[in-house]
Coordinates of C-alpha atoms and ligand atoms in Angstrom, one line a residue:
Chain A
X163 CA 121.0 106.9 103.7
X164 CA 124.3 109.1 103.3
X165 CA 124.6 109.5 99.3
X166 CA 126.6 112.0 97.2
X167 CA 127.1 114.3 100.2
X168 CA 123.2 114.7 100.5
X169 CA 121.5 113.3 103.6
X170 CA 117.8 112.2 103.8
X171 CA 116.3 110.2 106.5
X172 CA 113.6 108.8 104.7
X173 CA 114.1 105.5 104.0
X174 CA 111.7 103.0 101.5
X175 CA 110.0 100.6 103.8
X176 CA 107.7 98.9 101.0
X177 CA 105.6 99.4 98.5
X178 CA 101.9 100.9 98.8
X179 CA 100.0 98.0 97.3
X180 CA 101.8 95.2 99.6
X181 CA 100.5 96.9 102.4
X182 CA 96.6 96.9 101.7
X183 CA 94.0 98.2 104.5
X184 CA 93.8 96.2 107.4
X185 CA 97.3 94.7 107.3
X186 CA 100.3 95.1 109.7
X187 CA 103.6 94.2 108.5
X188 CA 107.3 94.7 109.9
X189 CA 109.6 97.3 108.9
X190 CA 113.3 98.9 109.4
X191 CA 114.4 102.3 110.2
X192 CA 118.1 102.8 111.0
X193 CA 118.5 99.7 112.7
X194 CA 115.3 100.4 114.7
X195 CA 112.5 97.5 113.8
X196 CA 108.9 99.0 113.0
X197 CA 105.6 98.0 112.9
X198 CA 103.7 99.4 109.7
X199 CA 100.1 99.3 109.4
X200 CA 97.3 100.4 107.4
X201 CA 93.9 101.1 109.0
X202 CA 90.4 100.0 107.4
X203 CA 89.9 103.5 105.8
X204 CA 93.5 103.7 104.7
X205 CA 95.4 105.5 107.4
X206 CA 99.1 104.4 107.5
X207 CA 101.1 104.7 110.3
X208 CA 104.8 103.5 111.0
X209 CA 105.4 103.0 114.8
X210 CA 108.3 101.1 116.6
X211 CA 107.7 97.6 117.2
X212 CA 107.3 97.5 120.8
X213 CA 104.1 97.5 122.6
X214 CA 104.1 99.8 125.5
X215 CA 102.5 97.2 127.9
X216 CA 105.0 94.8 127.9
X217 CA 107.3 95.0 124.7
X218 CA 105.6 92.6 122.6
X219 CA 106.2 92.9 118.8
X220 CA 103.4 95.2 117.5
X221 CA 103.9 93.5 114.1
X222 CA 102.6 90.3 115.1
X223 CA 99.6 92.2 116.1
X224 CA 96.3 92.8 113.8
X225 CA 94.4 95.9 112.5
X226 CA 90.7 95.8 113.6
X227 CA 88.9 99.1 112.2
X228 CA 91.2 102.2 112.9
X229 CA 93.0 100.6 115.6
X230 CA 96.1 98.4 115.9
X231 CA 95.8 95.7 118.6
X232 CA 98.7 94.0 120.6
X233 CA 98.4 90.0 120.1
X234 CA 99.8 89.4 123.4
X235 CA 97.2 91.1 125.9
X236 CA 95.1 93.1 123.4
X237 CA 95.8 96.4 124.1
X238 CA 94.4 98.7 121.2
X239 CA 96.1 101.7 120.1
X240 CA 94.2 104.1 117.6
X241 CA 95.8 106.1 114.7
X242 CA 97.0 108.9 116.9
X243 CA 99.1 106.3 119.0
X244 CA 96.9 106.5 122.0
X245 CA 95.9 103.3 123.8
X246 CA 92.2 103.2 123.3
X247 CA 91.1 99.8 125.2
X248 CA 92.7 97.3 127.6
X249 CA 90.8 94.0 127.4
X250 CA 91.5 93.0 130.9
X251 CA 89.9 96.6 132.2
X252 CA 87.5 97.2 130.1
X253 CA 85.9 100.2 132.1
X254 CA 89.1 101.8 132.4
X255 CA 89.7 104.8 130.4
X256 CA 93.4 104.3 129.3
X257 CA 95.8 107.3 130.5
X258 CA 96.7 109.3 127.9
X259 CA 100.5 108.7 128.4
X260 CA 100.2 105.0 127.2
X261 CA 101.0 105.3 123.4
X262 CA 102.9 103.9 120.8
X263 CA 106.1 105.4 119.8
X264 CA 105.3 107.0 116.2
X265 CA 108.1 107.6 113.3
X266 CA 106.8 109.8 110.4
X267 CA 105.8 108.0 107.5
X268 CA 104.6 109.0 104.1
X269 CA 103.6 107.7 100.6
X270 CA 104.3 108.9 97.4
X271 CA 104.6 107.4 93.7
X272 CA 103.6 104.0 95.6
X273 CA 106.4 104.0 98.2
X274 CA 106.2 103.9 101.8
X275 CA 108.7 106.1 103.2
X276 CA 109.5 106.2 107.1
X277 CA 111.8 108.9 108.8
X278 CA 112.5 109.9 112.2
X279 CA 110.0 111.6 113.8
X280 CA 110.1 115.5 113.1
X281 CA 113.6 115.3 111.5
X282 CA 112.7 114.4 108.0
X283 CA 113.4 116.7 104.8
X284 CA 111.6 116.4 101.6
X285 CA 110.9 112.8 100.1
X286 CA 113.2 111.4 97.5
X287 CA 111.4 111.9 94.3
X288 CA 111.0 108.7 92.1
X289 CA 108.2 110.1 89.9
X290 CA 108.0 108.8 86.6
X291 CA 108.5 105.0 87.4
X292 CA 106.1 102.6 88.3
X293 CA 106.5 100.2 91.7
X294 CA 107.5 96.7 90.5
X295 CA 108.2 94.2 93.7
X296 CA 110.3 93.9 96.9
X297 CA 112.8 91.6 97.5
X298 CA 115.5 90.8 100.0
X299 CA 119.3 90.3 99.4
X300 CA 122.0 88.8 101.6
X301 CA 124.3 92.0 100.6
X302 CA 124.8 95.3 102.3
X303 CA 123.8 98.6 100.3
X304 CA 127.2 99.5 99.5
X305 CA 128.0 95.9 97.7
X306 CA 124.7 96.4 95.7
X307 CA 125.6 99.8 94.5
X308 CA 129.5 98.3 93.4
X309 CA 127.5 95.4 91.6
X310 CA 125.8 97.9 89.5
X311 CA 128.2 100.8 88.2
X312 CA 125.7 101.6 85.7
X313 CA 123.4 103.0 88.3
X314 CA 123.9 106.7 90.2
X315 CA 123.3 107.0 93.7
X316 CA 120.7 109.3 95.0
X317 CA 119.0 109.7 98.4
X318 CA 117.0 106.7 99.1
X319 CA 118.8 104.4 96.5
X320 CA 120.1 103.9 93.2
X321 CA 118.8 105.0 89.7
X322 CA 119.7 104.7 85.8
X323 CA 119.2 103.1 83.0
X324 CA 120.5 99.3 82.8
X325 CA 120.1 96.1 80.8
X326 CA 118.4 93.7 83.1
X327 CA 116.6 90.6 81.9
X328 CA 117.8 91.2 78.5
X329 CA 115.9 94.6 78.3
X330 CA 116.7 98.3 78.7
X331 CA 115.1 99.2 81.6
X332 CA 114.9 102.6 83.7
X333 CA 115.7 100.9 87.0
X334 CA 115.1 102.7 90.6
X335 CA 116.3 100.5 93.7
X336 CA 115.4 102.0 96.8
X337 CA 117.3 100.3 99.5
X338 CA 116.3 99.5 102.9
X339 CA 118.9 97.7 105.5
X340 CA 117.4 94.9 107.4
X341 CA 119.1 92.9 110.3
X342 CA 121.7 90.4 109.7
X343 CA 123.4 91.9 106.6
X344 CA 120.3 91.8 104.4
X345 CA 119.3 94.4 102.3
X346 CA 115.3 95.2 100.9
X347 CA 115.3 96.5 97.3
X348 CA 112.1 98.0 96.5
X349 CA 112.5 98.3 92.9
X350 CA 110.6 100.6 90.4
X351 CA 110.8 100.6 86.7
X352 CA 109.8 102.5 83.5
X353 CA 106.2 102.6 82.6
X354 CA 106.7 100.6 79.4
X355 CA 109.1 98.0 80.6
X356 CA 107.9 94.5 80.8
X357 CA 107.5 93.6 84.5
X358 CA 107.9 90.0 84.3
X359 CA 111.4 90.8 82.6
X360 CA 112.6 93.1 85.1
X361 CA 111.8 90.8 88.0
X362 CA 113.4 88.0 86.4
X363 CA 116.2 90.1 85.7
X364 CA 116.1 91.2 89.3
X365 CA 116.3 87.5 90.6
X366 CA 119.4 87.1 88.3
X367 CA 121.1 90.0 89.7
X368 CA 120.7 89.1 92.9
X369 CA 122.2 85.6 92.6
X370 CA 125.0 87.2 91.0
X371 CA 125.5 89.9 93.9
X372 CA 125.4 87.1 96.5
X373 CA 127.7 84.7 94.8
X374 CA 130.2 87.7 94.8
X375 CA 129.6 88.3 98.5
X376 CA 130.0 84.8 99.4
X377 CA 133.1 84.3 97.4
Chain B
X299 CA 82.5 55.1 107.3
X300 CA 84.0 58.8 108.5
X301 CA 87.6 58.9 107.1
X302 CA 90.3 58.0 110.0
X303 CA 93.1 60.4 110.3
X304 CA 96.0 59.4 112.3
X305 CA 97.4 62.7 113.1
X306 CA 100.0 64.7 115.2
X307 CA 99.0 67.9 116.1
X308 CA 102.3 69.7 115.5
X309 CA 103.1 68.2 112.2
X310 CA 102.4 70.2 109.2
X311 CA 101.9 67.8 106.8
X312 CA 99.2 66.4 109.3
X313 CA 97.6 70.1 109.7
X314 CA 97.3 70.0 105.5
X315 CA 95.0 67.2 105.7
X316 CA 92.9 68.5 108.9
X317 CA 92.8 72.1 106.8
X318 CA 91.4 70.5 103.5
X319 CA 89.0 68.4 105.3
X320 CA 87.7 71.5 107.1
X321 CA 87.4 73.6 103.8
X322 CA 85.4 71.1 101.9
X323 CA 83.5 70.2 105.0
X324 CA 84.6 66.7 105.4
X325 CA 84.6 65.0 109.0
X326 CA 87.7 63.2 109.9
X327 CA 88.0 60.7 112.9
X328 CA 91.2 62.0 114.7
X329 CA 93.5 59.5 116.1
X330 CA 96.1 61.1 118.0
X331 CA 99.6 59.5 117.6
X332 CA 102.3 60.0 120.0
X333 CA 105.0 61.0 117.6
X334 CA 107.2 63.0 119.9
X335 CA 108.3 61.9 122.5
X336 CA 106.9 58.3 122.1
X337 CA 107.8 57.6 118.8
X338 CA 104.6 55.7 118.3
X339 CA 104.8 56.0 114.5
X340 CA 108.1 53.9 114.7
X341 CA 106.4 50.9 116.8
X342 CA 105.4 47.7 115.2
X343 CA 101.6 48.4 115.7
X344 CA 101.7 51.5 113.9
X345 CA 104.1 50.1 111.2
X346 CA 101.3 47.2 110.4
X347 CA 99.3 50.2 109.3
X348 CA 102.2 52.1 107.3
X349 CA 105.5 50.2 107.0
X350 CA 107.3 53.5 106.2
X351 CA 106.5 54.4 109.6
X352 CA 105.7 58.1 108.8
X353 CA 102.5 60.6 109.4
X354 CA 99.9 61.3 108.6
X355 CA 98.0 58.1 107.6
X356 CA 94.6 58.3 106.2
X357 CA 92.1 55.6 106.1
X358 CA 89.2 56.0 103.7
X359 CA 87.5 52.7 104.4
X360 CA 88.9 51.2 101.1
X361 CA 92.3 52.6 101.2
X362 CA 95.2 53.4 103.5
X363 CA 96.8 56.6 102.1
X364 CA 100.4 57.5 103.6
X365 CA 101.2 60.7 101.5
X366 CA 99.5 63.7 102.3
X367 CA 99.3 65.3 99.1
X368 CA 97.4 62.0 97.9
X369 CA 94.9 62.6 101.0
X370 CA 94.4 66.4 99.3
X371 CA 93.5 64.6 96.3
X372 CA 91.4 62.4 97.9
X373 CA 89.4 64.9 100.1
X374 CA 89.1 67.4 97.0
X375 CA 87.3 64.9 94.7
X376 CA 83.9 66.2 94.4
X377 CA 84.6 69.4 95.0
X378 CA 85.0 71.2 91.9
X379 CA 87.6 74.1 91.7
X380 CA 89.8 72.5 94.6
X381 CA 92.0 70.2 91.9
X382 CA 91.8 73.2 89.1
X383 CA 89.5 74.5 86.7
X384 CA 89.4 71.2 84.6
X385 CA 91.9 72.3 82.0
X386 CA 95.1 70.4 81.0
X387 CA 97.1 73.2 82.1
X388 CA 95.9 73.9 85.6
X389 CA 95.9 70.0 85.9
X390 CA 99.5 70.2 85.4
X391 CA 100.1 73.2 87.4
X392 CA 98.5 71.8 90.7
X393 CA 100.9 68.7 90.0
X394 CA 103.6 71.0 89.7
X395 CA 103.0 72.5 93.0
X396 CA 102.1 69.3 94.8
X397 CA 105.7 67.9 93.9
X398 CA 107.3 71.3 95.1
X399 CA 105.3 71.2 98.5
X400 CA 107.7 68.1 99.0
X401 CA 110.9 70.4 98.8
X402 CA 109.2 72.5 101.1
X403 CA 109.1 69.8 103.6
X404 CA 112.7 68.7 102.9
X405 CA 113.9 72.5 103.5
X406 CA 111.8 74.6 106.0
X407 CA 109.8 71.5 107.3
X408 CA 112.9 69.7 108.2
X409 CA 114.5 72.9 109.6
X410 CA 111.4 73.3 112.3
X411 CA 111.8 69.7 112.9
X412 CA 115.4 70.3 113.7
X413 CA 114.6 73.3 115.8
X414 CA 111.4 72.2 117.7
X415 CA 112.1 68.3 117.9
X416 CA 115.9 68.1 117.8
X417 CA 115.5 65.8 114.6
X418 CA 119.3 65.6 113.2
X419 CA 119.5 67.7 110.3
X420 CA 122.0 70.1 108.2
X421 CA 120.5 73.0 109.5
X422 CA 122.4 75.5 107.4
X423 CA 121.5 73.8 104.2
X424 CA 117.9 73.4 105.3
X425 CA 117.2 76.8 105.6
X426 CA 119.5 78.1 102.6
X427 CA 117.3 75.5 100.5
X428 CA 114.2 76.8 102.4
X429 CA 115.0 80.3 101.2
X430 CA 115.5 79.3 97.8
X431 CA 111.9 77.7 97.6
X432 CA 110.5 81.1 99.3
X433 CA 111.9 83.2 96.8
X434 CA 110.6 80.9 94.3
X435 CA 107.1 81.0 95.9
X436 CA 107.3 85.0 96.0
X437 CA 108.5 85.5 92.3
X438 CA 105.7 83.1 91.1
X439 CA 103.1 84.9 93.1
X440 CA 104.4 88.3 92.0
X441 CA 103.9 87.2 88.3
X442 CA 100.5 85.9 89.6
X443 CA 99.3 88.8 90.8
X444 CA 100.4 91.0 87.4
X445 CA 97.9 88.5 86.0
X446 CA 95.1 89.2 88.5
X447 CA 95.6 86.0 90.1
X448 CA 95.9 85.7 94.0
X449 CA 96.7 81.7 94.4
X450 CA 99.2 79.7 93.0
X451 CA 97.7 78.3 90.2
X452 CA 94.6 80.6 89.8
X453 CA 92.0 83.1 91.1
X454 CA 90.8 80.8 93.4
X455 CA 92.4 78.2 95.9
X456 CA 93.3 74.8 94.9
X457 CA 95.0 71.7 96.8
X458 CA 98.3 73.0 95.7
X459 CA 98.1 76.1 97.9
X460 CA 97.1 74.1 101.2
X461 CA 99.8 71.8 100.3
X462 CA 102.3 74.5 100.3
X463 CA 100.8 76.7 102.9
X464 CA 101.9 75.2 106.0
X465 CA 105.5 74.5 105.7
X466 CA 105.6 78.2 104.5
X467 CA 103.5 79.6 107.1
X468 CA 105.5 77.9 109.7
X469 CA 108.8 78.9 108.3
X470 CA 109.9 80.9 111.4
X471 CA 109.7 78.0 113.6
X472 CA 112.8 76.4 111.8
X473 CA 114.7 79.8 111.8
X474 CA 113.6 81.3 108.5
X475 CA 112.0 84.6 109.0
X476 CA 108.9 85.6 106.6
X477 CA 109.6 89.5 106.7
X478 CA 111.2 89.9 103.2
X479 CA 108.0 88.4 101.3
X480 CA 105.1 90.5 100.7
X481 CA 103.6 88.4 98.3
X482 CA 103.7 85.5 100.2
X483 CA 102.5 87.5 103.2
X484 CA 99.4 88.6 101.2
X485 CA 98.9 85.0 99.6
X486 CA 98.9 83.4 103.3
X487 CA 96.4 86.1 104.3
X488 CA 94.4 85.1 101.5
X489 CA 94.2 81.6 102.5
X490 CA 93.7 82.7 106.3
X491 CA 90.6 84.4 105.3
X492 CA 89.0 81.3 103.4
X493 CA 85.6 80.1 105.1
X494 CA 86.1 77.0 107.0
X495 CA 89.9 77.5 107.8
X496 CA 91.3 76.2 110.8
X497 CA 94.2 77.0 113.0
X498 CA 97.2 75.0 114.4
X499 CA 99.8 76.0 116.9
X500 CA 102.2 78.0 115.1
X501 CA 99.4 79.4 112.4
X502 CA 96.6 81.6 113.6
X503 CA 93.1 82.6 112.0
X504 CA 92.9 86.3 111.2
X505 CA 91.6 87.8 114.6
X506 CA 90.2 90.8 113.2
X507 CA 87.6 88.3 111.5
X508 CA 86.3 87.8 115.0
X509 CA 83.9 90.4 116.6
X510 CA 85.8 92.8 119.0
X511 CA 85.3 91.8 122.5
X512 CA 82.0 93.8 124.1
X513 CA 83.2 96.5 126.0
X514 CA 82.1 96.1 129.5
X515 CA 81.7 92.3 129.2
X516 CA 84.5 91.2 131.4
Ligands
LIG764 S1 102.6 93.4 125.7 FE1 101.2 94.2 124.3 S2 99.1 93.9 125.3 FE2 100.7 93.3 126.4

């Protein structure tokens, strides 16, 4: 996202606690669909959402131990991306060239970040805040920013002190563009802020932004 | 007698009843009804059983039930916990979500019937109403999780969760994606992890709970 002249390739793709060990979830980075998964021991990976075999979405697959298995024919990929096993040919050692396409993926302050492989700079800092929740809006990032003049742009999203849900809160909204004009907001708030009040405030905010977009 | 369920395999409401029965270990006699394309449920023989001509129908031996939420109550009887913890507040919350499940059926459920079986419907209206429902569930589950609860009404599942689960899980069949709902995703995973959980077309059990295929065992 390009903000205030600075550019970062990192895009927030969720909150760490929503991607528990042993799950795979869909993600998105600059128009590319992703499969984000966490192994049984906690290793997090972000891959293109495309099985090297026949292109099935890997986000529809499942995690078993330290591997991600495709739902279609069960090809299984290790955390290094390499295909480990092909159920239809159990005695075959899969060629090294068969591998999932990885993006860079990092976690800090309870946020999952994704960037294009090898092209990422430092992670946007959201220190001092606590992860709240993620929610999608039918609006573009620019429309969200325009609705919140009290927040300032920073690499990765919007940040500032606003009154939300009747209380003053330190709010950070990390913005992730989804398909079809939707944006995912990954919200963080101050450690002392009432999470229920901020969550309900975000619901109100979503209603008013979507009404503005529809009008 | 063994309770007899007049059933259609692709119906979310019939699945609710099959799932509940499986979770509490009640065996059902299944009578397959040719809902589509035969419209058997609209014929005179079926209407003699249920004048409304709707599925599912549960014959308990004593009663003929035609509302799936009533069937959940009947099945859960004698299985403590599935109807709440006995408190007034849990009982009321369970009723709240049983009623909410009718909104899910009218929105996400109808969108799915429109897309799969070509039911006439205001498809955009159904999808928008369905998204409103999903957002309510997601916000509720967020607050529940803050309080350390994984399910709709407490820290263990009740008939409320089973009533709401199928039409939520099948939302993509009606063109409503579940990608933006991390809380719903974790809740669905918790339900799919329950001992005795059964599948239906479009809702799978957790593959990772099955043993990995043996290497060399073709
Ligand atoms: S498409 Fe993934 S295993 Fe065949």
